[in-house]
Coordinates of C-alpha atoms and ligand atoms in Angstrom, one line a residue:
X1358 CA -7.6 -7.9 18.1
X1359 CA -10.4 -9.7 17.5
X1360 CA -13.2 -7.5 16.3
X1361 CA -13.0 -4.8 13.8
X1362 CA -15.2 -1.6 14.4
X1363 CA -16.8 0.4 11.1
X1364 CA -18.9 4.0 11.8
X1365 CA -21.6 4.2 9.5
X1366 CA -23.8 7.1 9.4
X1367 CA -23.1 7.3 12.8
X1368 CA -24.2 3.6 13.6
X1369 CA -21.2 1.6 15.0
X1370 CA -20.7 -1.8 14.0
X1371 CA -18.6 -5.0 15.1
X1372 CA -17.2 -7.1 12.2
X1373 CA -15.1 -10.0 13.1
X1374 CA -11.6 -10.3 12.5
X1375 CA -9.9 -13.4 10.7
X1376 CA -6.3 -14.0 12.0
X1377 CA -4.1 -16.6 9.0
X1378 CA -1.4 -18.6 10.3
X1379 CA 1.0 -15.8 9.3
X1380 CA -0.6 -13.1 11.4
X1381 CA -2.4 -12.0 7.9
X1382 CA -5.3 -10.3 8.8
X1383 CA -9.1 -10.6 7.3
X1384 CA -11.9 -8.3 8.8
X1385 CA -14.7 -10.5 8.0
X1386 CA -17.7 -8.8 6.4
X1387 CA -20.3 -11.4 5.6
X1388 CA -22.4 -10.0 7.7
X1389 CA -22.1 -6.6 6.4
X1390 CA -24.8 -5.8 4.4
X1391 CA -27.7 -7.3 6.8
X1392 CA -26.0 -5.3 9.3
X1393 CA -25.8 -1.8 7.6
X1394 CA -27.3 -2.6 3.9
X1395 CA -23.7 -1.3 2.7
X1396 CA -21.2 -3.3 1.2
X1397 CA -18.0 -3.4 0.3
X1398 CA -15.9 -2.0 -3.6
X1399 CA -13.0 -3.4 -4.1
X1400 CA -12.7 -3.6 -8.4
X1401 CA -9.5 -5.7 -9.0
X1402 CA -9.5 -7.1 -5.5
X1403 CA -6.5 -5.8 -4.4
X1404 CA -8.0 -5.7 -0.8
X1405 CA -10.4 -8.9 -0.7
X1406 CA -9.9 -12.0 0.4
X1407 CA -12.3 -14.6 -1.1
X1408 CA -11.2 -17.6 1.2
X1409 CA -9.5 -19.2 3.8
X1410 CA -7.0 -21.4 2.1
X1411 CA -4.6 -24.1 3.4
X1412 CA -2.6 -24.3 0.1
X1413 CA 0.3 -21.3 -0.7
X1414 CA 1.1 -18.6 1.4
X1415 CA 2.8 -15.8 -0.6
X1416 CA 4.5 -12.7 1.4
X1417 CA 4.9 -10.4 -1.4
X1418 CA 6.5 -7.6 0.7
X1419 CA 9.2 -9.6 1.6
X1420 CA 9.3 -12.1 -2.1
X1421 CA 8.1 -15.3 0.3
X1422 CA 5.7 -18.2 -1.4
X1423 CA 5.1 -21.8 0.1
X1424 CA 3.3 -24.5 -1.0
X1425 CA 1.9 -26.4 1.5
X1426 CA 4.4 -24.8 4.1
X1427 CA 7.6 -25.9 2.4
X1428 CA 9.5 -22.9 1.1
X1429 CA 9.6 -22.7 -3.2
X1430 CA 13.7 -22.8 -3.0
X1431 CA 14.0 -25.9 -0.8
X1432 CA 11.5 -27.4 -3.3
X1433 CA 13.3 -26.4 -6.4
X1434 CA 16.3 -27.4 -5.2
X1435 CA 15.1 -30.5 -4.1
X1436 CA 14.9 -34.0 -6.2
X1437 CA 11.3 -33.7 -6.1
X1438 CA 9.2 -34.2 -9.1
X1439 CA 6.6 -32.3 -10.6
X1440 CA 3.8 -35.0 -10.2
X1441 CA 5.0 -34.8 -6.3
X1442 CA 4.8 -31.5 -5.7
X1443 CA 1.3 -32.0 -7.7
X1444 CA 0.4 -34.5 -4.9
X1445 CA 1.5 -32.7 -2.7
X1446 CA -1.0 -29.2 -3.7
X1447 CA -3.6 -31.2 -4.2
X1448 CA -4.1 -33.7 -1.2
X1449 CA -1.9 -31.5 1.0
X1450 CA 1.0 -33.7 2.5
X1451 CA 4.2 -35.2 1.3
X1452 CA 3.7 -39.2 -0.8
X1453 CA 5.1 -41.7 0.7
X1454 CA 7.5 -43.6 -1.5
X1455 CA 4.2 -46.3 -2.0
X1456 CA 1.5 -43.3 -2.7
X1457 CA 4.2 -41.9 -4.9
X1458 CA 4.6 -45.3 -7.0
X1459 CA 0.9 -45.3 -7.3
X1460 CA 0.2 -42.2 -8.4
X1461 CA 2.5 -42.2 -11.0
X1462 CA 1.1 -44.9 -11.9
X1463 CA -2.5 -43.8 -12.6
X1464 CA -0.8 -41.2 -13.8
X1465 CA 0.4 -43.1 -16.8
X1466 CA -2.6 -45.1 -16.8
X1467 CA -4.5 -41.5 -17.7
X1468 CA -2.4 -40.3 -20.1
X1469 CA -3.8 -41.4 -23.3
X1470 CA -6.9 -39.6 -25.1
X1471 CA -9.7 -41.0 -26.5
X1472 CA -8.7 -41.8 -30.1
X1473 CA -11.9 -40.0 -31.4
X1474 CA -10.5 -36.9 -30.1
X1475 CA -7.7 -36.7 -32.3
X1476 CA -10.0 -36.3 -34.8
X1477 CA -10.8 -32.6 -33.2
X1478 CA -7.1 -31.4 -34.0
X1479 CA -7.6 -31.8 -37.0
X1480 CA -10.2 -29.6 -37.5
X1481 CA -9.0 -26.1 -35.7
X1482 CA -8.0 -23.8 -38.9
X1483 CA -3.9 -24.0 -38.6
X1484 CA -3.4 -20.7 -37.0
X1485 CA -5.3 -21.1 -34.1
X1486 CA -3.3 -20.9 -30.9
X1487 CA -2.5 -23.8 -29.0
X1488 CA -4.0 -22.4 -25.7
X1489 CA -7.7 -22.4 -27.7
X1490 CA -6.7 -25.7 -28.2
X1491 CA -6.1 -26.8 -25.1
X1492 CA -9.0 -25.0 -23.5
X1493 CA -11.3 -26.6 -25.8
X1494 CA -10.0 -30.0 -25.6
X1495 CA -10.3 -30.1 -21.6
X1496 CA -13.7 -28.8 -21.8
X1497 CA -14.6 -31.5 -24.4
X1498 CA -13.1 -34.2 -22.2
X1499 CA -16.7 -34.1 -20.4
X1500 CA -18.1 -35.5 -23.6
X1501 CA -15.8 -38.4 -23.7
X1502 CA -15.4 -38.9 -20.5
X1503 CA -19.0 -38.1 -19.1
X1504 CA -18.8 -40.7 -15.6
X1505 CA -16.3 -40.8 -13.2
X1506 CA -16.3 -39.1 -9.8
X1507 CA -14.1 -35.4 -9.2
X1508 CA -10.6 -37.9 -7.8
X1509 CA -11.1 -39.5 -11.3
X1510 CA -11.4 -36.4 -13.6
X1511 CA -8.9 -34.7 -11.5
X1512 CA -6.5 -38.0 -12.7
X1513 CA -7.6 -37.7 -15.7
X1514 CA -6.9 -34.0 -16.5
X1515 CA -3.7 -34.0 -14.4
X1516 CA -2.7 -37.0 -17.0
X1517 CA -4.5 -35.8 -20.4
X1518 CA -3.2 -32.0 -20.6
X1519 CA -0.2 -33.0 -21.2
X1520 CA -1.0 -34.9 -24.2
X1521 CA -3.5 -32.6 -25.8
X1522 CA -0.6 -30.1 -25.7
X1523 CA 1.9 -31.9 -27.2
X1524 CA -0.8 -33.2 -29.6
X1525 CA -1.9 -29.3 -30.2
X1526 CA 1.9 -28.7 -31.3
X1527 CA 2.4 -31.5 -33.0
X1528 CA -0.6 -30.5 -35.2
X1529 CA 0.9 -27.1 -35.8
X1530 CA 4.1 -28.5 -37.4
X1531 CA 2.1 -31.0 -39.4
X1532 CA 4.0 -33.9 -37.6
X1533 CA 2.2 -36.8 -36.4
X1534 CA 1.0 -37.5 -33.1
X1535 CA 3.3 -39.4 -30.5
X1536 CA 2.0 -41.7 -27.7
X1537 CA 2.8 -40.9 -24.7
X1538 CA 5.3 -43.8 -23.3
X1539 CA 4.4 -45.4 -19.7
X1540 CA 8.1 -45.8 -19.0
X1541 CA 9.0 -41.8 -19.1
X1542 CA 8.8 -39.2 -16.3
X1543 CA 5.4 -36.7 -16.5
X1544 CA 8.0 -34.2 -17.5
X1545 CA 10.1 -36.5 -20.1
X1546 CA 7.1 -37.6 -21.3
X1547 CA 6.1 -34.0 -22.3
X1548 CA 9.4 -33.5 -24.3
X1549 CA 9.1 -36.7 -26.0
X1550 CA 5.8 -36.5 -27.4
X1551 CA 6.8 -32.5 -28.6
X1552 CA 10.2 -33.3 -30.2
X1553 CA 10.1 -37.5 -31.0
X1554 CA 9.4 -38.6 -34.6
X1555 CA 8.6 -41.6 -36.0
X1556 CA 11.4 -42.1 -38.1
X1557 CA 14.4 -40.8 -35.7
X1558 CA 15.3 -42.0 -32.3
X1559 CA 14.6 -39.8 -29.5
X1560 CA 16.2 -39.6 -26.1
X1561 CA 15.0 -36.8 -23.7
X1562 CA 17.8 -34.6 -23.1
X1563 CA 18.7 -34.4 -19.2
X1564 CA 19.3 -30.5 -19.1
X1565 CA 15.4 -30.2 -20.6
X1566 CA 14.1 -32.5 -18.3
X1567 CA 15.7 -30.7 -15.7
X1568 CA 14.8 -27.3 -16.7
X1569 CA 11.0 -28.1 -17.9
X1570 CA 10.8 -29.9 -14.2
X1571 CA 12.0 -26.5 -12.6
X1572 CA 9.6 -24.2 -14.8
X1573 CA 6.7 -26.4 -14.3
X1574 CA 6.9 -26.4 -10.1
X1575 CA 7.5 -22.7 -10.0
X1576 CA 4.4 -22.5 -12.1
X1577 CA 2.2 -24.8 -10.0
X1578 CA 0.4 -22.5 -8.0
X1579 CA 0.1 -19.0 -6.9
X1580 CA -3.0 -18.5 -4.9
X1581 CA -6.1 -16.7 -5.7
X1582 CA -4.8 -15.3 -8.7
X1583 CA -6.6 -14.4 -11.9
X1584 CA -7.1 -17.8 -13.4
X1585 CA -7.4 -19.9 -9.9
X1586 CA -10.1 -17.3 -8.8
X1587 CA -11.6 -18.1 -12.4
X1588 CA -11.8 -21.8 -11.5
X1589 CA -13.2 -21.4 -8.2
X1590 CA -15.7 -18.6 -9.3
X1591 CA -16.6 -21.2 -12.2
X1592 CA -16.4 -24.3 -9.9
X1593 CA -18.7 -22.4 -6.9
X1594 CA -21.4 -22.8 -9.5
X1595 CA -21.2 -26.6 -9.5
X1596 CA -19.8 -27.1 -13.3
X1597 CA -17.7 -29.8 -13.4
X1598 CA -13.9 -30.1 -13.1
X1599 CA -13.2 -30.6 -17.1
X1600 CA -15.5 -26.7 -17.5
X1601 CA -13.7 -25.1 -15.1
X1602 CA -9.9 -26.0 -15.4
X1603 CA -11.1 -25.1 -19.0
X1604 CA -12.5 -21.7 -17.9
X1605 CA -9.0 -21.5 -15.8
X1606 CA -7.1 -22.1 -19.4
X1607 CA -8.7 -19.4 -20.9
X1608 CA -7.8 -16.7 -17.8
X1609 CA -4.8 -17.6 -18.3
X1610 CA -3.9 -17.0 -21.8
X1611 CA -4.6 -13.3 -21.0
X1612 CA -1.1 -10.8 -21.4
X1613 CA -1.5 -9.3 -18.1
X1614 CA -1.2 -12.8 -16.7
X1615 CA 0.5 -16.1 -18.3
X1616 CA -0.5 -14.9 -21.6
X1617 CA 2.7 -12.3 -20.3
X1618 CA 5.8 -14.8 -20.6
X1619 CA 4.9 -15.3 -24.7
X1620 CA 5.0 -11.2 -25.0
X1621 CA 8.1 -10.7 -22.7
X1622 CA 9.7 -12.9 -25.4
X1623 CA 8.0 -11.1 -28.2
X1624 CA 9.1 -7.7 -26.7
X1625 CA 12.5 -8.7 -26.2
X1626 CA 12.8 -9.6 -30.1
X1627 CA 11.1 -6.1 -31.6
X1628 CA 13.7 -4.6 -29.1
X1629 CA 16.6 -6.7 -30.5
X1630 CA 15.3 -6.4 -34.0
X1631 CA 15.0 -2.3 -33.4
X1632 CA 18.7 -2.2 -33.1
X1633 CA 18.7 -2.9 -29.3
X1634 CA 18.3 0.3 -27.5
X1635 CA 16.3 -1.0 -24.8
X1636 CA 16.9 2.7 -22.7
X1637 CA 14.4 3.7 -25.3
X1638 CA 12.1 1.0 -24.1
X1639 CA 12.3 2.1 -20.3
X1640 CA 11.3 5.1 -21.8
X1641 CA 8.6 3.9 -23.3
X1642 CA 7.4 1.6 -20.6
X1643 CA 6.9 4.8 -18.1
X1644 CA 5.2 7.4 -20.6
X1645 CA 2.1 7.3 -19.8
X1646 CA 0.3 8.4 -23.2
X1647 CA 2.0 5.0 -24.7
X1648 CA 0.0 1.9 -23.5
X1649 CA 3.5 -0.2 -23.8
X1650 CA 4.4 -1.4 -20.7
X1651 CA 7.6 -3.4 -19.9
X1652 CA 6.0 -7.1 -20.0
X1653 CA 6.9 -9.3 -17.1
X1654 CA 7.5 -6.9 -14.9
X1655 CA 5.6 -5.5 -12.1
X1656 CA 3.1 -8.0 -10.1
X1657 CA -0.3 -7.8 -8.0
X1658 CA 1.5 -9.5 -4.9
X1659 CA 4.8 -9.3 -4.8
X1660 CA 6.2 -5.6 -3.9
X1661 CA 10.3 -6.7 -3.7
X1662 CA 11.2 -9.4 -5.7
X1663 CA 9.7 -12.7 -7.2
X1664 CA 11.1 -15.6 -5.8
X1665 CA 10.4 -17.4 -9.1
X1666 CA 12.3 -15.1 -11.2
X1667 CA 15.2 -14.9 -8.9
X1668 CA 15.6 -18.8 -9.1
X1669 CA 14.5 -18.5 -12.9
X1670 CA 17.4 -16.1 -13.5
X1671 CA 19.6 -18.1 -12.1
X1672 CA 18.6 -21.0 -14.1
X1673 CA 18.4 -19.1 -17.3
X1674 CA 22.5 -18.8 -17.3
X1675 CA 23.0 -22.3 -16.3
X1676 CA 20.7 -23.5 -19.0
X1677 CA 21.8 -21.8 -21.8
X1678 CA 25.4 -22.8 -20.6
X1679 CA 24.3 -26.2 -20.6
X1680 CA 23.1 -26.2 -24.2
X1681 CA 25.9 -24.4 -25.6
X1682 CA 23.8 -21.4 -26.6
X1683 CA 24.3 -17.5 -26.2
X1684 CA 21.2 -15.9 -26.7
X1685 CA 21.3 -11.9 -27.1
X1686 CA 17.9 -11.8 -25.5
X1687 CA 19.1 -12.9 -22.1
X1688 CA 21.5 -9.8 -22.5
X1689 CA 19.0 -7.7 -23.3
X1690 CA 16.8 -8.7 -20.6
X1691 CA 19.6 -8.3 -17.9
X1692 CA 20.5 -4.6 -19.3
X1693 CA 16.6 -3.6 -18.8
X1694 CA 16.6 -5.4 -15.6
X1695 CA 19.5 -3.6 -14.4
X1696 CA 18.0 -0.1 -15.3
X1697 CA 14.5 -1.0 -14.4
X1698 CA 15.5 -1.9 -10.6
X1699 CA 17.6 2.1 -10.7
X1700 CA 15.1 3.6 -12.0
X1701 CA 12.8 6.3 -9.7
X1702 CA 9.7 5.3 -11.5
X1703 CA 9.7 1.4 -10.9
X1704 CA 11.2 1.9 -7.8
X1705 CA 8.4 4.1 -6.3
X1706 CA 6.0 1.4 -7.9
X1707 CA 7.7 -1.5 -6.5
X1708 CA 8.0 -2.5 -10.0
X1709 CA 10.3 -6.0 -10.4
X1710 CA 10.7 -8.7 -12.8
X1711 CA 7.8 -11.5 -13.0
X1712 CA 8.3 -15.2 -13.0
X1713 CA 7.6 -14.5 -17.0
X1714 CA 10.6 -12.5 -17.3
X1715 CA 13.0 -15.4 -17.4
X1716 CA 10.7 -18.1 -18.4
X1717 CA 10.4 -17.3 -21.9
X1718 CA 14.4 -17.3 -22.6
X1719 CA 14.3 -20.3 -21.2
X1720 CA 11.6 -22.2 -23.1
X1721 CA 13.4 -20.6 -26.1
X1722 CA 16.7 -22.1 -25.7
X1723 CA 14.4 -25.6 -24.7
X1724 CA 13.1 -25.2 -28.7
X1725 CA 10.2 -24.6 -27.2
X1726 CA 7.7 -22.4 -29.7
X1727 CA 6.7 -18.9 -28.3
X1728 CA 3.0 -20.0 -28.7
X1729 CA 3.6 -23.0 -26.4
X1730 CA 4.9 -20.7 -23.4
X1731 CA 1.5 -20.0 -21.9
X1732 CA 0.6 -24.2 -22.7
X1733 CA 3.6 -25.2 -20.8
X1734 CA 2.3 -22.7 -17.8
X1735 CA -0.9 -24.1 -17.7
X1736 CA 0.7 -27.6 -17.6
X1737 CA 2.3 -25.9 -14.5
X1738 CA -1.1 -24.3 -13.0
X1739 CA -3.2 -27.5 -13.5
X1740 CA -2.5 -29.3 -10.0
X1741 CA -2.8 -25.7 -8.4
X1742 CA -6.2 -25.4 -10.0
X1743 CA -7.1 -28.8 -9.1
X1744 CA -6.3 -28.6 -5.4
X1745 CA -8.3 -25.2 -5.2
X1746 CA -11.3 -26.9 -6.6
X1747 CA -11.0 -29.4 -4.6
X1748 CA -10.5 -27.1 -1.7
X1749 CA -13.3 -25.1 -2.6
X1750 CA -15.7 -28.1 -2.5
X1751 CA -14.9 -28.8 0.6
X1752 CA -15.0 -25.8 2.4
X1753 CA -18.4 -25.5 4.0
X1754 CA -18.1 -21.8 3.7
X1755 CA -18.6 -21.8 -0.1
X1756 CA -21.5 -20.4 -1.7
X1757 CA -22.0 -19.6 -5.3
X1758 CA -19.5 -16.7 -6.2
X1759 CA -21.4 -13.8 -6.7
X1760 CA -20.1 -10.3 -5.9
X1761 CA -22.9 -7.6 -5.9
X1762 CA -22.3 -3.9 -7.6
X1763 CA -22.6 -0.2 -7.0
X1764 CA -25.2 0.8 -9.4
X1765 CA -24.6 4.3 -11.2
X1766 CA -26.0 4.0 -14.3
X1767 CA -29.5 6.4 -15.1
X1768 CA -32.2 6.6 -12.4
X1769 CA -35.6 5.2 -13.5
X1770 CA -36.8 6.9 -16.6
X1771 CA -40.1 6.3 -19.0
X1772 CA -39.3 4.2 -22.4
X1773 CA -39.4 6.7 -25.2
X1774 CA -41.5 5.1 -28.0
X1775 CA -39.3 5.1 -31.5
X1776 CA -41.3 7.3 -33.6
X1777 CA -40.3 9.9 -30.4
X1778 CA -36.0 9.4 -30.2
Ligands
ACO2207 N1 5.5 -1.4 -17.1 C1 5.3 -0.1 -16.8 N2 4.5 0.4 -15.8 C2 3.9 -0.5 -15.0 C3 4.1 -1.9 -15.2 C4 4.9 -2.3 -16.3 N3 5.1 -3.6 -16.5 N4 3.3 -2.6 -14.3 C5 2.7 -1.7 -13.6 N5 3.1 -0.4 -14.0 C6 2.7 0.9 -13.3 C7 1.2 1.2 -13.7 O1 1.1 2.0 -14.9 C8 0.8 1.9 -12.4 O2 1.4 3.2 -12.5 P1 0.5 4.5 -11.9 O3 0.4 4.2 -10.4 O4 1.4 5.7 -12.2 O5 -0.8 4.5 -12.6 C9 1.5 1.2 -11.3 O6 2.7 0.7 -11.9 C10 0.7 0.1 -10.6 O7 0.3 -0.8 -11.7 P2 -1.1 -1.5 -11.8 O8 -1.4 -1.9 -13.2 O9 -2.1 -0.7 -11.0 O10 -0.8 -2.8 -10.9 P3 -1.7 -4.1 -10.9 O11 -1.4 -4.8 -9.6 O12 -3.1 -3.8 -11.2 O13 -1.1 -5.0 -12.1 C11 0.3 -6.4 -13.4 C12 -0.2 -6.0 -12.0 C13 -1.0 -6.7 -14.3 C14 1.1 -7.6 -13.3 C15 1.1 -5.2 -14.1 O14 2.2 -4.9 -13.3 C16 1.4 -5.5 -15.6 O15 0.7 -5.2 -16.5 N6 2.6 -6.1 -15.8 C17 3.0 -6.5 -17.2 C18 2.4 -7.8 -17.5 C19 3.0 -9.0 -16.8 O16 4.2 -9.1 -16.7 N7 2.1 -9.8 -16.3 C20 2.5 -11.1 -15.7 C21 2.1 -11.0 -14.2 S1 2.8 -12.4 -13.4 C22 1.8 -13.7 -13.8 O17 0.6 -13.6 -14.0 C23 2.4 -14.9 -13.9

């Protein structure tokens, strides 16, 4: 199967065919519109591939995602680290222990912000949320850091997010900033710089290294979804790397995406704090004259399970085992879990939990603030956003992103003067 045949007012046409290494299959319609003036609707994209990419293969009917070819539970259960699974979505192979040294290297080397910038902190009004922040110190980082070529910036905003986050929190609690410190993992660096203080000694805690390291590689990338088509539709248009992982940031922060894992969180507290009966919720969730809709469930892609939130899950126990804690939340997620998955309407809708489902619970027993969930999954996204740009660059096939329309607003009509409305 090679060619793909459309009958248009009676015309027949040839369109090739596009054949993935998984047997996915692409009819290819660039040609389209010269050939038949038609084109193609597709709102949402549900049906349209944008690109060929070399990055993450998701199989969402049967709860599969790879990066790079290596299978997200061998990875997670590996000893990797986040900054080499970064490496290895961005330049697309494994370090070697000497590419590995070196990049963690520069990695340190990046990590610090221009002093002047702290000065921007202190000027966002104090409820503003950290993911404004962040998305406007990225884009900023253009202005103090107006040279270097893309393999620099990409450094730079690999190494520098972390530490406008922590900065943004710190700023929130009214606690001064912290360095970050060249000796510490990406990860332990993170945690230090969010819960050091001057005047007390700090050591990471294992079990949140561990866990933060776990949450951040499930979180690195996820193909052309919302926020990495963002960045390539920004980055197709030539603005630079700091604009459009910026741009990325803010499509992002939306609810029905990782804006979702901060209102799972939320929902499962107005549930607790409503006296628990989250049967009423279900209920809720599937009338269809009430706009609530059970939050971190469902997904685009995946039509069986998540493979995130089944390793998420998991970890969500072991975690809160690990700290000691019992949090009624986790109960109240696994009892609308349970009657979610039995439940006609999600069933017919292939409706299952989302990597946000579990994520928040877990950044909550971490002491991590709700607001900071969606910061902590862009820290996750940013190397997944980076190697897409870079892919996109480099792809001869890209062209500015620019999807055309169906016009069906009014036919052409005479301007009515205003003394005549
Ligand atoms: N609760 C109740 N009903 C739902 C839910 C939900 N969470 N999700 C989907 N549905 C229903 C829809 O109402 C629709 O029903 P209908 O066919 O009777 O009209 C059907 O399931 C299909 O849903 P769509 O919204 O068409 O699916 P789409 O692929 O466009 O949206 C999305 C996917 C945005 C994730 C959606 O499931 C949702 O809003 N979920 C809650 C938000 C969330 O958890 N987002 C995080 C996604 S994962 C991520 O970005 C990291």
């Amino acid at each position: 199967m090679n060619t793909a045949r459309l009958i248009l007012n009676g015309d027949e046409h040839e369109l090739p065919v596009v054949v993935g290494t998984e047997n996915e299959v692409g009819i290819d319609v660039t040609s389209l519109r010269s050939q038949t003036g038609a084109i193609t609707i597709d709102p949402g994209f549900a049906n349209t591939g944008s690109c060929k990419s070399a990055i993450t293969f998701i199989d969402g009917e049967n709860g599969i995602l790879r990066y790079r070819g290596y299978p997200i539970e061998q990875i997670a259960a590996s000893r990797a680290t986040f900054i080499e699974v970064a490496y290895l979505l961005i330049y697309g192979a494994l370090p070697t222990p000497g590419e590995m040294a070196e990049y963690s290297r520069l990695m340190t080397r990046h990590s610090f912000i221009h002093e002047d910038m702290k000065n921007f902190f202190n000027n966002f009004p104090p409820m503003t949320h950290p993911m404004a922040i962040l998305s406007a110190m990225v884009g900023s980082l253009s202005g103090y850091y107006p040279e270097g070529t893309d393999e620099l910036n990409i450094l730079r905003v690999l190494a520098k997010a972390k530490t406008i986050s922590a900065y943004a929190y710190k700023k929130s609690i009214g606690e001064p900033f912290v360095y970050p410190k060249p000796e510490l993992s990406y990860i332990a660096n993170i945690l230090n710089m969010m819960f050091s203080h001057p005047s007390e000694d700090y050591e990471v805690p294992e079990v949140l290294e561990r866990a933060l390291r776990l949450l951040l590689i499930l979180h690195a990338d996820h193909e052309q979804n919302c926020s990495t088509s963002t960045v390539r539709m920004v980055g197709s248009s030539g603005a630079g790397l700091f604009s459009t992982i910026s741009a990325g940031i803010c499509a992002l922060w939306g609810p029905l995406h990782g804006g979702a894992n901060q209102e799972v969180i939320e929902m499962l507290e107005h549930i607790r704090d409503d006296g628990g009966d989250y049967k009423a919720y279900i209920e809720k969730a599937k009338d269809k004259n009430d706009p609530f809709r059970l939050m971190g469930f469902g997904h685009r892609v995946y039509k069986n399970f998540d493979p995130r939130a089944k390793i998420l899950k998991e970890q969500a126990d072991n975690v809160l085992k690990l700290m000691g804690m019992d949090d009624p939340l986790l109960d109240i997620a696994r009892n609308l879990e349970d009657i979610a998955l039995h439940d006609d309407y999600f069933i017919e809708r292939k409706l299952y939990p989302n990597v946000d489902f579990y994520s928040g619970i877990i950044y909550k027993a971490m002491g991590i603030p709700t607001n900071m969930f969606t910061v902590m999954f862009a820290l996750g996204r940013i190397p997944g956003w980076i190697a897409h740009y870079r892919e996109m660059k480099a792809d001869p096939d890209t062209r500015i992103n620019r999807p055309r329309q169906v016009y069906v607003g009014p036919a052409e009509r005479p301007w009515v003067r205003r003394e005549e409305r």
